[in-house]
Coordinates of C-alpha atoms and ligand atoms in Angstrom, one line a residue:
X833 CA -67.3 8.2 59.9
X834 CA -69.4 7.1 57.0
X835 CA -67.6 6.7 53.7
X836 CA -68.0 9.1 50.8
X837 CA -67.2 7.3 47.6
X838 CA -67.0 8.4 43.9
X839 CA -70.2 7.5 42.1
X840 CA -68.5 5.4 39.4
X841 CA -69.9 2.2 37.8
X842 CA -68.2 -0.1 40.3
X843 CA -69.5 1.8 43.4
X844 CA -73.0 2.2 42.0
X845 CA -73.1 -1.6 41.5
X846 CA -71.8 -2.0 45.1
X847 CA -74.5 0.4 46.4
X848 CA -77.2 -1.4 44.5
X849 CA -76.2 -4.8 45.9
X850 CA -76.2 -3.3 49.4
X851 CA -79.8 -2.1 48.8
X852 CA -80.9 -5.4 47.2
X853 CA -79.5 -7.3 50.2
X854 CA -81.6 -5.2 52.6
X855 CA -79.1 -2.5 53.5
X856 CA -79.1 1.3 53.4
X857 CA -77.1 3.7 51.2
X858 CA -76.9 7.5 51.0
X859 CA -77.2 8.9 47.5
X860 CA -77.7 12.3 45.8
X861 CA -80.8 13.5 44.1
X862 CA -81.4 16.9 42.5
X863 CA -83.4 18.0 45.6
X864 CA -81.4 16.8 48.6
X865 CA -79.3 13.7 49.5
X866 CA -81.4 10.6 50.4
X867 CA -81.1 7.6 52.7
X868 CA -82.2 4.8 50.4
X869 CA -83.5 1.2 50.9
X870 CA -85.5 -1.4 49.0
X871 CA -89.2 -0.2 48.9
X872 CA -90.4 -3.7 49.4
X873 CA -88.2 -4.6 52.3
X874 CA -89.8 -4.1 55.7
X875 CA -86.6 -4.6 57.8
X876 CA -84.6 -2.3 55.6
X877 CA -87.1 0.5 56.0
X878 CA -87.0 0.1 59.8
X879 CA -83.2 0.6 59.6
X880 CA -83.7 3.9 57.7
X881 CA -86.0 5.1 60.5
X882 CA -83.4 4.0 63.1
X883 CA -80.6 5.8 61.4
X884 CA -82.6 9.0 60.9
X885 CA -84.3 8.8 64.3
X886 CA -87.4 9.5 62.4
X887 CA -90.9 8.9 64.0
X888 CA -92.3 5.7 62.5
X889 CA -95.4 7.5 61.4
X890 CA -93.5 9.8 58.9
X891 CA -93.5 8.0 55.5
X892 CA -90.7 7.8 53.0
X893 CA -90.8 8.6 49.3
X894 CA -90.4 5.8 46.8
X895 CA -87.9 6.8 44.1
X896 CA -88.6 5.3 40.6
X897 CA -87.1 5.4 37.2
X898 CA -90.2 6.1 35.3
X899 CA -94.0 5.8 35.1
X900 CA -93.8 2.0 34.6
X901 CA -91.9 1.6 37.9
X902 CA -94.3 4.0 39.7
X903 CA -97.1 1.6 38.9
X904 CA -95.2 -1.1 40.8
X905 CA -95.8 0.9 44.0
X906 CA -99.0 2.9 43.4
X907 CA -102.5 2.2 42.1
X908 CA -104.9 4.6 40.4
X909 CA -102.5 6.0 37.9
X910 CA -104.9 8.2 35.9
X911 CA -104.7 10.8 33.2
X912 CA -103.7 13.5 35.7
X913 CA -100.8 11.5 36.9
X914 CA -99.8 10.8 33.3
X915 CA -99.9 14.5 32.5
X916 CA -98.0 15.5 35.6
X917 CA -95.3 12.9 34.9
X918 CA -94.9 14.0 31.3
X919 CA -94.6 17.6 32.5
X920 CA -92.4 17.3 35.6
X921 CA -90.7 13.8 35.6
X922 CA -87.9 13.2 36.1
X923 CA -87.9 16.1 38.5
X924 CA -88.8 17.4 42.0
X925 CA -92.5 16.5 42.1
X926 CA -93.8 13.7 44.4
X927 CA -97.2 12.3 43.9
X928 CA -99.2 10.7 46.8
X929 CA -101.5 7.9 45.5
X930 CA -103.1 4.7 47.0
X931 CA -100.4 2.1 47.5
X932 CA -99.8 -1.4 46.3
X933 CA -99.8 -4.1 49.0
X934 CA -96.2 -5.0 48.2
X935 CA -94.9 -1.7 49.5
X936 CA -93.3 -2.3 53.0
X937 CA -95.8 -0.9 55.5
X938 CA -93.0 0.4 57.7
X939 CA -91.8 2.5 54.8
X940 CA -95.0 4.4 54.7
X941 CA -95.9 4.7 58.3
X942 CA -98.6 2.0 57.9
X943 CA -100.6 4.3 55.6
X944 CA -102.8 3.3 52.7
X945 CA -101.0 5.8 50.4
X946 CA -97.5 6.0 49.0
X947 CA -95.5 9.0 47.8
X948 CA -93.6 8.4 44.5
X949 CA -91.2 10.5 42.6
X950 CA -88.8 10.0 39.7
X951 CA -85.5 11.9 40.4
X952 CA -83.5 13.5 37.6
X953 CA -80.0 13.3 39.2
X954 CA -78.0 10.9 37.0
X955 CA -76.5 9.1 40.1
X956 CA -79.9 8.5 41.6
X957 CA -81.2 7.2 38.2
X958 CA -78.2 4.9 37.7
X959 CA -78.7 3.6 41.3
X960 CA -82.4 2.8 40.8
X961 CA -81.6 1.2 37.4
X962 CA -78.9 -1.0 39.0
X963 CA -81.2 -2.1 41.8
X964 CA -83.9 -2.7 39.2
X965 CA -86.6 -1.7 41.7
X966 CA -87.9 1.4 43.5
X967 CA -85.7 2.9 46.3
X968 CA -87.5 4.4 49.3
X969 CA -85.7 7.3 50.9
X970 CA -86.2 10.3 53.2
X971 CA -83.7 13.1 53.3
X972 CA -80.3 11.9 54.7
X973 CA -80.4 14.0 57.9
X974 CA -81.4 13.4 61.4
X975 CA -85.2 13.9 61.8
X976 CA -86.2 17.6 62.1
X977 CA -82.7 18.9 61.1
X978 CA -81.5 20.6 57.9
X979 CA -81.6 18.5 54.8
X980 CA -78.2 17.7 53.3
X981 CA -77.3 19.2 49.9
X982 CA -73.7 18.0 49.8
X983 CA -72.1 14.6 50.5
X984 CA -70.1 16.2 53.3
X985 CA -73.4 17.3 55.0
X986 CA -74.4 13.6 55.2
X987 CA -71.0 12.6 56.5
X988 CA -71.2 15.1 59.3
X989 CA -74.9 14.5 60.1
X990 CA -74.6 10.7 60.2
X991 CA -71.1 10.6 61.6
X992 CA -71.9 7.8 64.0
X993 CA -72.8 5.4 61.1
X994 CA -69.3 4.1 60.3
X995 CA -70.5 1.6 57.7
X996 CA -72.8 3.9 55.7
X997 CA -71.8 4.4 52.1
X998 CA -72.4 7.9 50.7
X999 CA -72.3 8.2 46.9
X1000 CA -70.8 11.5 45.9
X1001 CA -73.0 13.5 43.6
X1002 CA -71.9 17.1 44.0
X1003 CA -74.1 19.9 45.2
X1004 CA -77.8 19.3 44.8
X1005 CA -79.0 21.7 42.1
X1006 CA -82.5 22.3 43.4
X1007 CA -81.6 22.3 47.1
X1008 CA -85.2 22.1 48.5
X1009 CA -87.2 19.0 49.1
X1010 CA -89.7 18.0 46.4
X1011 CA -93.1 19.4 46.0
X1012 CA -95.6 16.8 47.5
X1013 CA -98.9 16.7 45.7
X1014 CA -101.7 14.5 47.2
X1015 CA -103.8 12.9 44.5
X1016 CA -105.4 10.4 46.8
X1017 CA -108.1 12.9 47.9
X1018 CA -111.0 14.3 45.9
X1019 CA -109.2 17.5 45.1
X1020 CA -105.4 17.4 44.5
X1021 CA -103.6 19.3 47.3
X1022 CA -100.0 20.5 47.8
X1023 CA -98.9 19.0 51.1
X1024 CA -95.4 20.5 50.8
X1025 CA -94.4 23.4 48.5
X1026 CA -91.3 23.0 46.4
X1027 CA -89.7 24.2 43.2
X1028 CA -92.6 22.8 41.1
X1029 CA -95.0 25.6 42.1
X1030 CA -98.8 25.5 42.4
X1031 CA -99.1 27.6 39.3
X1032 CA -97.1 25.1 37.3
X1033 CA -99.3 22.3 38.6
X1034 CA -102.4 24.2 37.8
X1035 CA -101.3 24.8 34.3
X1036 CA -101.2 21.0 33.8
X1037 CA -104.2 19.7 35.8
X1038 CA -106.3 22.8 36.4
X1039 CA -107.6 22.4 39.9
X1040 CA -105.3 22.3 42.9
X1041 CA -106.5 23.0 46.4
X1042 CA -104.9 25.5 48.7
X1043 CA -102.1 23.9 50.8
X1044 CA -102.5 23.5 54.6
X1045 CA -99.3 24.4 56.4
X1046 CA -99.8 24.2 60.1
X1047 CA -100.6 21.0 62.0
X1048 CA -101.9 19.3 58.8
X1049 CA -102.6 15.6 59.2
X1050 CA -102.2 14.8 55.5
X1051 CA -98.4 15.0 55.4
X1052 CA -97.1 13.8 58.7
X1053 CA -93.5 15.1 58.1
X1054 CA -94.5 18.7 57.8
X1055 CA -94.3 19.5 61.5
X1056 CA -94.1 23.2 62.1
X1057 CA -90.5 23.0 63.4
X1058 CA -88.4 21.2 60.7
X1059 CA -85.4 21.8 58.6
X1060 CA -84.0 23.5 61.7
X1061 CA -80.5 24.5 62.7
X1062 CA -79.4 23.9 66.3
X1063 CA -78.9 27.6 66.8
X1064 CA -82.1 29.6 67.3
X1065 CA -83.0 31.3 64.0
X1066 CA -85.2 34.4 63.6
X1067 CA -86.6 36.0 60.4
X1068 CA -86.5 39.8 60.2
X1069 CA -87.6 42.3 57.6
X1070 CA -84.8 44.2 55.9
X1071 CA -85.8 47.4 57.7
X1072 CA -85.6 45.7 61.1
X1073 CA -82.2 44.1 60.9
X1074 CA -80.3 47.2 62.1
X1075 CA -82.5 47.5 65.2
X1076 CA -82.4 43.8 66.0
X1077 CA -78.6 43.7 65.7
X1078 CA -78.3 46.6 68.1
X1079 CA -79.9 44.4 70.8
X1080 CA -77.5 41.5 70.3
X1081 CA -74.7 41.7 72.9
X1082 CA -72.4 39.3 70.9
X1083 CA -71.7 38.9 67.2
X1084 CA -74.4 36.8 65.4
X1085 CA -74.6 35.2 61.9
X1086 CA -76.9 36.9 59.4
X1087 CA -78.2 35.4 56.1
X1088 CA -78.7 38.6 54.2
X1089 CA -79.0 39.7 50.5
X1090 CA -76.3 42.3 51.0
X1091 CA -73.4 42.9 53.4
X1092 CA -74.5 46.5 53.7
X1093 CA -77.1 45.6 56.3
X1094 CA -74.7 43.6 58.5
X1095 CA -72.2 45.8 60.3
X1096 CA -69.1 44.1 61.8
X1097 CA -68.5 42.2 64.0
X1098 CA -71.6 40.4 63.0
X1099 CA -71.0 37.7 60.3
X1100 CA -72.8 38.2 57.0
X1101 CA -73.6 35.1 54.8
X1102 CA -74.7 36.6 51.5
X1103 CA -77.7 35.0 49.9
X1104 CA -78.5 35.2 46.1
X1105 CA -81.5 37.3 45.0
X1106 CA -82.5 34.7 42.3
X1107 CA -84.9 32.2 43.9
X1108 CA -83.3 29.1 42.3
X1109 CA -79.9 30.1 43.5
X1110 CA -81.2 31.0 46.9
X1111 CA -82.9 27.6 47.2
X1112 CA -79.7 25.8 46.1
X1113 CA -77.6 27.7 48.7
X1114 CA -80.1 27.9 51.7
X1115 CA -79.3 24.6 53.6
X1116 CA -75.6 25.0 53.1
X1117 CA -75.8 28.6 54.4
X1118 CA -77.9 27.5 57.4
X1119 CA -75.4 24.7 58.2
X1120 CA -72.5 27.2 57.9
X1121 CA -74.3 29.7 60.2
X1122 CA -75.0 26.9 62.7
X1123 CA -71.3 25.9 62.7
X1124 CA -70.3 29.4 63.7
X1125 CA -71.9 28.6 67.1
X1126 CA -73.3 32.0 67.8
X1127 CA -76.3 32.6 70.0
X1128 CA -78.6 33.5 67.0
X1129 CA -79.0 33.2 63.3
X1130 CA -80.8 36.2 61.8
X1131 CA -82.4 35.7 58.4
X1132 CA -83.3 38.6 56.2
X1133 CA -86.9 37.9 55.0
X1134 CA -87.2 37.7 51.2
X1135 CA -89.8 40.1 50.0
X1136 CA -91.3 37.9 47.3
X1137 CA -93.8 35.2 48.3
X1138 CA -94.6 33.9 44.8
X1139 CA -93.3 31.0 42.8
X1140 CA -90.3 29.2 44.3
X1141 CA -90.1 31.9 47.0
X1142 CA -93.3 30.3 48.5
X1143 CA -91.3 27.1 49.2
X1144 CA -88.3 29.0 50.5
X1145 CA -90.5 31.1 52.9
X1146 CA -92.1 27.8 54.1
X1147 CA -88.6 26.3 54.9
X1148 CA -87.5 29.5 56.6
X1149 CA -90.6 29.6 58.8
X1150 CA -89.9 26.0 59.9
X1151 CA -86.2 26.7 60.5
X1152 CA -87.1 29.7 62.7
X1153 CA -89.9 28.2 64.9
Ligands
LIG347 P1 -88.4 13.6 53.3 O1 -87.9 12.8 52.2 O2 -87.5 13.5 54.6 O3 -88.6 15.0 52.9 O4 -89.8 13.0 53.7 C1 -90.7 12.7 52.8 C2 -92.0 13.5 53.0 O5 -92.9 13.2 52.0 C3 -92.7 13.2 54.4 O6 -92.2 13.9 55.4 C4 -94.1 13.6 54.1 O7 -94.3 15.0 54.3 C5 -94.2 13.3 52.6 N1 -94.9 12.0 52.3 C6 -94.4 10.8 52.1 N2 -95.3 9.9 51.9 C7 -96.5 10.4 52.1 C8 -97.9 10.0 52.1 N3 -98.2 8.7 51.9 N4 -98.8 10.9 52.4 C9 -98.5 12.2 52.6 N5 -97.3 12.7 52.6 C10 -96.3 11.8 52.4
LIG348 MG1 -86.6 15.3 55.3

Protein backbone atom coordinates (compact mmCIF):
# COMPACT_ATOMS: atom_id res chain seq x y z
CA UNK A 1 0.00 0.00 0.00
CA UNK A 2 1.13 3.59 -0.51
CA UNK A 3 1.88 5.58 2.63
CA UNK A 4 -0.43 8.33 3.89
CA UNK A 5 1.70 10.77 5.89
CA UNK A 6 0.87 13.84 7.93
CA UNK A 7 1.56 17.02 5.96
CA UNK A 8 3.95 18.48 8.51
CA UNK A 9 7.03 20.54 7.64
CA UNK A 10 9.37 17.53 7.62
CA UNK A 11 7.16 15.45 5.29
CA UNK A 12 6.56 18.39 2.97
CA UNK A 13 10.34 18.84 2.71
CA UNK A 14 10.67 15.11 2.01
CA UNK A 15 7.92 15.22 -0.63
CA UNK A 16 9.55 18.24 -2.26
CA UNK A 17 12.89 16.48 -2.48
CA UNK A 18 11.23 13.41 -4.04
CA UNK A 19 9.73 15.68 -6.71
CA UNK A 20 12.99 17.60 -7.25
CA UNK A 21 14.77 14.25 -7.69
CA UNK A 22 12.35 13.24 -10.44
CA UNK A 23 9.87 11.25 -8.34
CA UNK A 24 6.08 11.36 -7.92
CA UNK A 25 4.04 12.32 -4.82
CA UNK A 26 0.28 12.40 -4.20
CA UNK A 27 -0.90 15.64 -2.60
CA UNK A 28 -4.18 17.39 -1.74
CA UNK A 29 -5.62 20.37 -3.56
CA UNK A 30 -8.95 22.06 -2.91
CA UNK A 31 -10.44 20.36 -6.00
CA UNK A 32 -9.21 16.74 -5.83
CA UNK A 33 -5.97 14.93 -4.84
CA UNK A 34 -3.22 15.13 -7.46
CA UNK A 35 -0.29 12.98 -8.53
CA UNK A 36 2.53 15.48 -8.83
CA UNK A 37 5.91 15.65 -10.57
CA UNK A 38 8.42 18.28 -11.71
CA UNK A 39 6.88 20.16 -14.69
CA UNK A 40 10.26 20.33 -16.41
CA UNK A 41 11.20 16.65 -16.00
CA UNK A 42 10.30 14.48 -18.97
CA UNK A 43 10.93 11.15 -17.25
CA UNK A 44 8.99 12.06 -14.13
CA UNK A 45 5.94 12.96 -16.21
CA UNK A 46 6.12 9.59 -17.97
CA UNK A 47 6.02 7.96 -14.55
CA UNK A 48 2.81 9.80 -13.69
CA UNK A 49 1.21 8.45 -16.88
CA UNK A 50 2.41 4.95 -16.05
CA UNK A 51 1.00 5.06 -12.51
CA UNK A 52 -2.30 6.52 -13.69
CA UNK A 53 -2.47 4.34 -16.81
CA UNK A 54 -3.35 7.55 -18.54
CA UNK A 55 -3.26 7.84 -22.34
CA UNK A 56 -0.10 9.80 -23.22
CA UNK A 57 -2.14 12.31 -25.22
CA UNK A 58 -4.03 13.54 -22.15
CA UNK A 59 -2.12 16.54 -20.71
CA UNK A 60 -1.42 17.35 -17.05
CA UNK A 61 -2.06 20.66 -15.28
CA UNK A 62 0.98 22.65 -14.08
CA UNK A 63 0.33 23.83 -10.50
CA UNK A 64 1.98 27.13 -9.61
CA UNK A 65 2.21 29.39 -6.60
CA UNK A 66 1.34 32.62 -8.38
CA UNK A 67 1.33 34.57 -11.64
CA UNK A 68 5.09 34.93 -11.62
CA UNK A 69 5.50 31.14 -11.56
CA UNK A 70 2.76 30.73 -14.21
CA UNK A 71 4.91 32.77 -16.57
CA UNK A 72 7.65 30.13 -16.22
CA UNK A 73 5.39 27.63 -18.01
CA UNK A 74 3.13 29.75 -20.23
CA UNK A 75 3.57 32.58 -22.70
CA UNK A 76 1.05 35.20 -23.79
CA UNK A 77 0.07 36.27 -20.26
CA UNK A 78 -2.19 39.18 -21.17
CA UNK A 79 -4.62 41.47 -19.37
CA UNK A 80 -7.37 38.81 -19.45
CA UNK A 81 -5.11 36.32 -17.68
CA UNK A 82 -4.14 38.97 -15.18
CA UNK A 83 -7.78 39.79 -14.40
CA UNK A 84 -8.76 36.14 -14.14
CA UNK A 85 -5.85 35.39 -11.82
CA UNK A 86 -6.73 38.39 -9.66
CA UNK A 87 -10.35 37.25 -9.45
CA UNK A 88 -9.97 33.47 -9.06
CA UNK A 89 -6.40 32.56 -8.00
CA UNK A 90 -5.53 30.85 -5.88
CA UNK A 91 -8.51 28.66 -6.71
CA UNK A 92 -10.17 26.12 -9.01
CA UNK A 93 -9.59 27.82 -12.38
CA UNK A 94 -7.15 26.36 -14.93
CA UNK A 95 -5.98 28.49 -17.85
CA UNK A 96 -4.80 26.94 -21.14
CA UNK A 97 -2.12 29.07 -22.84
CA UNK A 98 0.75 28.61 -25.30
CA UNK A 99 3.56 26.79 -23.52
CA UNK A 100 7.20 27.56 -22.87
CA UNK A 101 9.72 25.22 -24.47
CA UNK A 102 11.04 24.15 -21.05
CA UNK A 103 7.79 22.34 -20.14
CA UNK A 104 8.33 18.58 -20.48
CA UNK A 105 6.55 17.61 -23.74
CA UNK A 106 5.39 14.30 -22.22
CA UNK A 107 3.55 16.22 -19.47
CA UNK A 108 1.36 17.97 -22.02
CA UNK A 109 0.80 15.19 -24.51
CA UNK A 110 3.19 16.86 -26.94
CA UNK A 111 0.85 19.84 -27.35
CA UNK A 112 1.81 23.44 -28.00
CA UNK A 113 -0.30 24.61 -25.05
CA UNK A 114 -0.06 24.15 -21.30
CA UNK A 115 -2.77 24.20 -18.62
CA UNK A 116 -1.82 26.18 -15.51
CA UNK A 117 -3.52 26.71 -12.17
CA UNK A 118 -2.67 28.09 -8.74
CA UNK A 119 -4.26 25.90 -6.04
CA UNK A 120 -5.46 27.36 -2.74
CA UNK A 121 -5.01 24.28 -0.54
CA UNK A 122 -2.32 25.18 2.01
CA UNK A 123 -0.55 21.80 1.66
CA UNK A 124 -0.40 22.15 -2.14
CA UNK A 125 1.00 25.66 -1.76
CA UNK A 126 3.59 24.64 0.81
CA UNK A 127 4.66 21.79 -1.45
CA UNK A 128 5.06 24.00 -4.54
CA UNK A 129 6.96 26.53 -2.46
CA UNK A 130 9.27 23.84 -1.10
CA UNK A 131 9.95 22.50 -4.61
CA UNK A 132 10.48 26.08 -5.77
CA UNK A 133 9.09 25.21 -9.19
CA UNK A 134 5.77 24.22 -10.82
CA UNK A 135 4.32 20.77 -10.12
CA UNK A 136 2.50 19.01 -12.96
CA UNK A 137 -0.33 16.80 -11.79
CA UNK A 138 -3.47 15.05 -12.95
CA UNK A 139 -6.02 13.73 -10.46
CA UNK A 140 -4.57 10.84 -8.42
CA UNK A 141 -6.93 8.15 -9.73
CA UNK A 142 -6.59 5.50 -12.40
CA UNK A 143 -7.50 6.95 -15.77
CA UNK A 144 -11.25 7.26 -16.34
CA UNK A 145 -12.15 6.49 -12.72
CA UNK A 146 -13.56 8.63 -9.93
CA UNK A 147 -11.28 11.44 -8.76
CA UNK A 148 -10.05 11.12 -5.15
CA UNK A 149 -11.27 13.68 -2.62
CA UNK A 150 -9.72 12.02 0.45
CA UNK A 151 -6.22 10.62 1.09
CA UNK A 152 -7.77 7.16 1.66
CA UNK A 153 -9.30 7.27 -1.83
CA UNK A 154 -5.79 7.61 -3.28
CA UNK A 155 -4.53 4.83 -1.03
CA UNK A 156 -7.21 2.44 -2.28
CA UNK A 157 -7.02 3.54 -5.89
CA UNK A 158 -3.23 3.25 -6.19
CA UNK A 159 -2.85 0.31 -3.78
CA UNK A 160 -0.25 -1.35 -6.01
CA UNK A 161 2.19 1.57 -5.71
CA UNK A 162 3.86 0.62 -2.40
CA UNK A 163 6.42 3.45 -2.45
CA UNK A 164 4.02 6.29 -3.22
CA UNK A 165 3.88 9.01 -0.56
CA UNK A 166 0.43 10.55 -0.03
CA UNK A 167 0.33 13.84 1.88
CA UNK A 168 -2.76 13.95 4.12
CA UNK A 169 -4.82 17.07 3.52
CA UNK A 170 -8.31 16.19 4.71
CA UNK A 171 -11.40 16.18 2.49
CA UNK A 172 -11.14 18.40 -0.59
CA UNK A 173 -13.49 21.32 -0.04
CA UNK A 174 -14.43 21.87 -3.71
CA UNK A 175 -14.59 18.19 -4.66
CA UNK A 176 -14.88 18.71 -8.44
CA UNK A 177 -11.98 19.12 -10.86
CA UNK A 178 -11.10 22.71 -11.79
CA UNK A 179 -12.83 24.73 -14.49
CA UNK A 180 -10.59 24.59 -17.59
CA UNK A 181 -10.63 27.76 -19.69
CA UNK A 182 -8.84 27.76 -23.03
CA UNK A 183 -7.29 31.15 -23.76
CA UNK A 184 -5.13 29.92 -26.61
CA UNK A 185 -7.91 30.28 -29.20
CA UNK A 186 -9.49 33.42 -30.61
CA UNK A 187 -12.46 33.25 -28.21
CA UNK A 188 -11.97 31.95 -24.65
CA UNK A 189 -13.78 28.65 -24.23
CA UNK A 190 -14.68 26.52 -21.22
CA UNK A 191 -13.27 23.04 -21.93
CA UNK A 192 -14.39 21.60 -18.62
CA UNK A 193 -17.04 23.17 -16.37
CA UNK A 194 -16.23 23.52 -12.69
CA UNK A 195 -17.08 25.56 -9.63
CA UNK A 196 -15.83 28.75 -11.31
CA UNK A 197 -18.87 29.10 -13.55
CA UNK A 198 -19.21 30.60 -17.02
CA UNK A 199 -21.12 33.55 -15.54
CA UNK A 200 -18.31 34.22 -13.09
CA UNK A 201 -15.78 34.14 -15.95
CA UNK A 202 -17.94 36.42 -18.10
CA UNK A 203 -18.20 38.95 -15.30
CA UNK A 204 -14.41 39.29 -15.46
CA UNK A 205 -13.52 38.95 -19.18
CA UNK A 206 -16.84 39.52 -20.93
CA UNK A 207 -16.80 37.06 -23.78
CA UNK A 208 -16.71 33.28 -23.21
CA UNK A 209 -17.69 30.82 -25.95
CA UNK A 210 -20.18 28.02 -25.32
CA UNK A 211 -18.45 24.87 -24.10
CA UNK A 212 -18.35 21.76 -26.24
CA UNK A 213 -19.04 18.65 -24.27
CA UNK A 214 -19.08 15.60 -26.47
CA UNK A 215 -16.09 14.34 -28.41
CA UNK A 216 -14.35 17.68 -28.24
CA UNK A 217 -10.76 17.71 -29.43
CA UNK A 218 -9.68 20.78 -27.43
CA UNK A 219 -9.50 19.03 -24.08
CA UNK A 220 -8.41 15.46 -24.62
CA UNK A 221 -9.26 14.25 -21.12
CA UNK A 222 -12.93 15.07 -21.44
CA UNK A 223 -13.99 11.75 -22.94
CA UNK A 224 -17.65 11.06 -22.59
CA UNK A 225 -17.13 8.25 -20.11
CA UNK A 226 -15.01 9.57 -17.24
CA UNK A 227 -15.21 9.95 -13.47
CA UNK A 228 -16.94 6.59 -13.57
CA UNK A 229 -17.62 3.99 -10.88
CA UNK A 230 -17.14 0.30 -11.72
CA UNK A 231 -20.81 -0.34 -11.10
CA UNK A 232 -23.16 0.77 -13.88
CA UNK A 233 -24.73 4.10 -12.97
CA UNK A 234 -28.01 5.52 -14.25
CA UNK A 235 -29.51 8.99 -13.75
CA UNK A 236 -33.27 9.19 -13.15
CA UNK A 237 -35.72 12.02 -12.56
CA UNK A 238 -37.22 12.13 -9.07
CA UNK A 239 -40.61 11.07 -10.44
CA UNK A 240 -39.11 8.01 -12.17
CA UNK A 241 -37.19 6.54 -9.22
CA UNK A 242 -40.09 4.53 -7.86
CA UNK A 243 -40.85 2.91 -11.21
CA UNK A 244 -37.17 2.18 -11.92
CA UNK A 245 -36.66 0.57 -8.50
CA UNK A 246 -39.67 -1.70 -9.04
CA UNK A 247 -37.86 -3.28 -11.97
CA UNK A 248 -34.69 -3.98 -9.92
CA UNK A 249 -34.74 -7.61 -8.76
CA UNK A 250 -32.05 -6.96 -6.10
CA UNK A 251 -31.33 -4.05 -3.75
CA UNK A 252 -29.38 -1.24 -5.43
CA UNK A 253 -27.63 1.92 -4.21
CA UNK A 254 -29.41 5.23 -4.78
CA UNK A 255 -27.87 8.72 -4.53
CA UNK A 256 -30.97 10.69 -3.59
CA UNK A 257 -31.88 14.04 -2.05
CA UNK A 258 -34.22 12.34 0.42
CA UNK A 259 -34.59 8.84 1.88
CA UNK A 260 -38.35 9.11 1.20
CA UNK A 261 -37.89 8.13 -2.45
CA UNK A 262 -35.80 5.03 -1.62
CA UNK A 263 -37.84 2.20 -0.08
CA UNK A 264 -35.90 -0.56 1.72
CA UNK A 265 -34.12 -2.85 0.99
CA UNK A 266 -32.55 -0.41 -1.49
CA UNK A 267 -29.70 1.61 0.04
CA UNK A 268 -30.11 5.39 0.14
CA UNK A 269 -27.04 7.62 0.08
CA UNK A 270 -28.39 11.06 0.92
CA UNK A 271 -27.04 13.96 -1.13
CA UNK A 272 -27.09 17.61 0.00
CA UNK A 273 -29.36 20.08 -1.80
CA UNK A 274 -26.74 22.84 -1.69
CA UNK A 275 -24.57 22.60 -4.85
CA UNK A 276 -21.23 23.28 -3.08
CA UNK A 277 -21.99 20.58 -0.52
CA UNK A 278 -23.22 18.22 -3.23
CA UNK A 279 -19.99 18.73 -5.19
CA UNK A 280 -17.88 18.14 -2.09
CA UNK A 281 -19.67 14.86 -1.35
CA UNK A 282 -20.25 13.49 -4.86
CA UNK A 283 -17.09 11.43 -5.47
CA UNK A 284 -17.08 10.01 -1.96
CA UNK A 285 -20.74 9.02 -2.41
CA UNK A 286 -20.01 7.37 -5.78
CA UNK A 287 -17.09 5.46 -4.27
CA UNK A 288 -19.25 4.39 -1.36
CA UNK A 289 -22.03 3.26 -3.71
CA UNK A 290 -19.45 1.39 -5.80
CA UNK A 291 -18.07 -0.40 -2.71
CA UNK A 292 -21.53 -1.83 -1.93
CA UNK A 293 -21.07 -3.99 -5.03
CA UNK A 294 -24.66 -3.87 -6.24
CA UNK A 295 -25.70 -4.32 -9.85
CA UNK A 296 -26.67 -0.66 -10.28
CA UNK A 297 -26.19 2.83 -8.85
CA UNK A 298 -29.22 5.04 -9.38
CA UNK A 299 -28.63 8.79 -9.19
CA UNK A 300 -31.52 11.19 -8.63
CA UNK A 301 -31.15 13.92 -11.24
CA UNK A 302 -30.66 17.38 -9.71
CA UNK A 303 -33.31 19.71 -11.15
CA UNK A 304 -31.05 22.75 -11.38
CA UNK A 305 -28.66 23.09 -14.32
CA UNK A 306 -27.26 26.51 -13.52
CA UNK A 307 -24.11 27.65 -11.74
CA UNK A 308 -22.13 24.85 -10.09
CA UNK A 309 -24.95 22.42 -10.94
CA UNK A 310 -23.77 22.61 -14.56
CA UNK A 311 -20.42 21.08 -13.57
CA UNK A 312 -22.16 18.53 -11.34
CA UNK A 313 -24.53 17.52 -14.18
CA UNK A 314 -21.50 17.18 -16.47
CA UNK A 315 -19.75 14.78 -14.04
CA UNK A 316 -22.95 12.79 -13.45
CA UNK A 317 -23.44 12.37 -17.20
CA UNK A 318 -19.89 11.06 -17.59
CA UNK A 319 -20.23 8.73 -14.60
CA UNK A 320 -23.40 7.23 -16.06
CA UNK A 321 -22.39 6.66 -19.69
P1 LIG B 1 -7.03 15.95 -14.51
O1 LIG B 1 -6.08 16.69 -13.63
O2 LIG B 1 -6.92 14.48 -14.40
O3 LIG B 1 -8.41 16.44 -14.31
O4 LIG B 1 -6.62 16.28 -15.99
C1 LIG B 1 -6.32 17.56 -16.44
C2 LIG B 1 -7.25 17.95 -17.54
O5 LIG B 1 -6.96 19.29 -17.93
C3 LIG B 1 -7.08 17.14 -18.82
O6 LIG B 1 -7.82 15.96 -18.78
C4 LIG B 1 -7.60 18.10 -19.87
O7 LIG B 1 -8.99 18.00 -19.95
C5 LIG B 1 -7.23 19.46 -19.31
N1 LIG B 1 -6.02 19.99 -19.96
C6 LIG B 1 -4.76 19.96 -19.48
N2 LIG B 1 -3.89 20.51 -20.34
C7 LIG B 1 -4.60 20.92 -21.40
C8 LIG B 1 -4.27 21.56 -22.63
N3 LIG B 1 -3.01 21.90 -22.95
N4 LIG B 1 -5.27 21.81 -23.49
C9 LIG B 1 -6.53 21.47 -23.19
N5 LIG B 1 -6.92 20.86 -22.05
C10 LIG B 1 -5.97 20.59 -21.17
MG1 LIG C 1 -8.68 13.39 -13.79
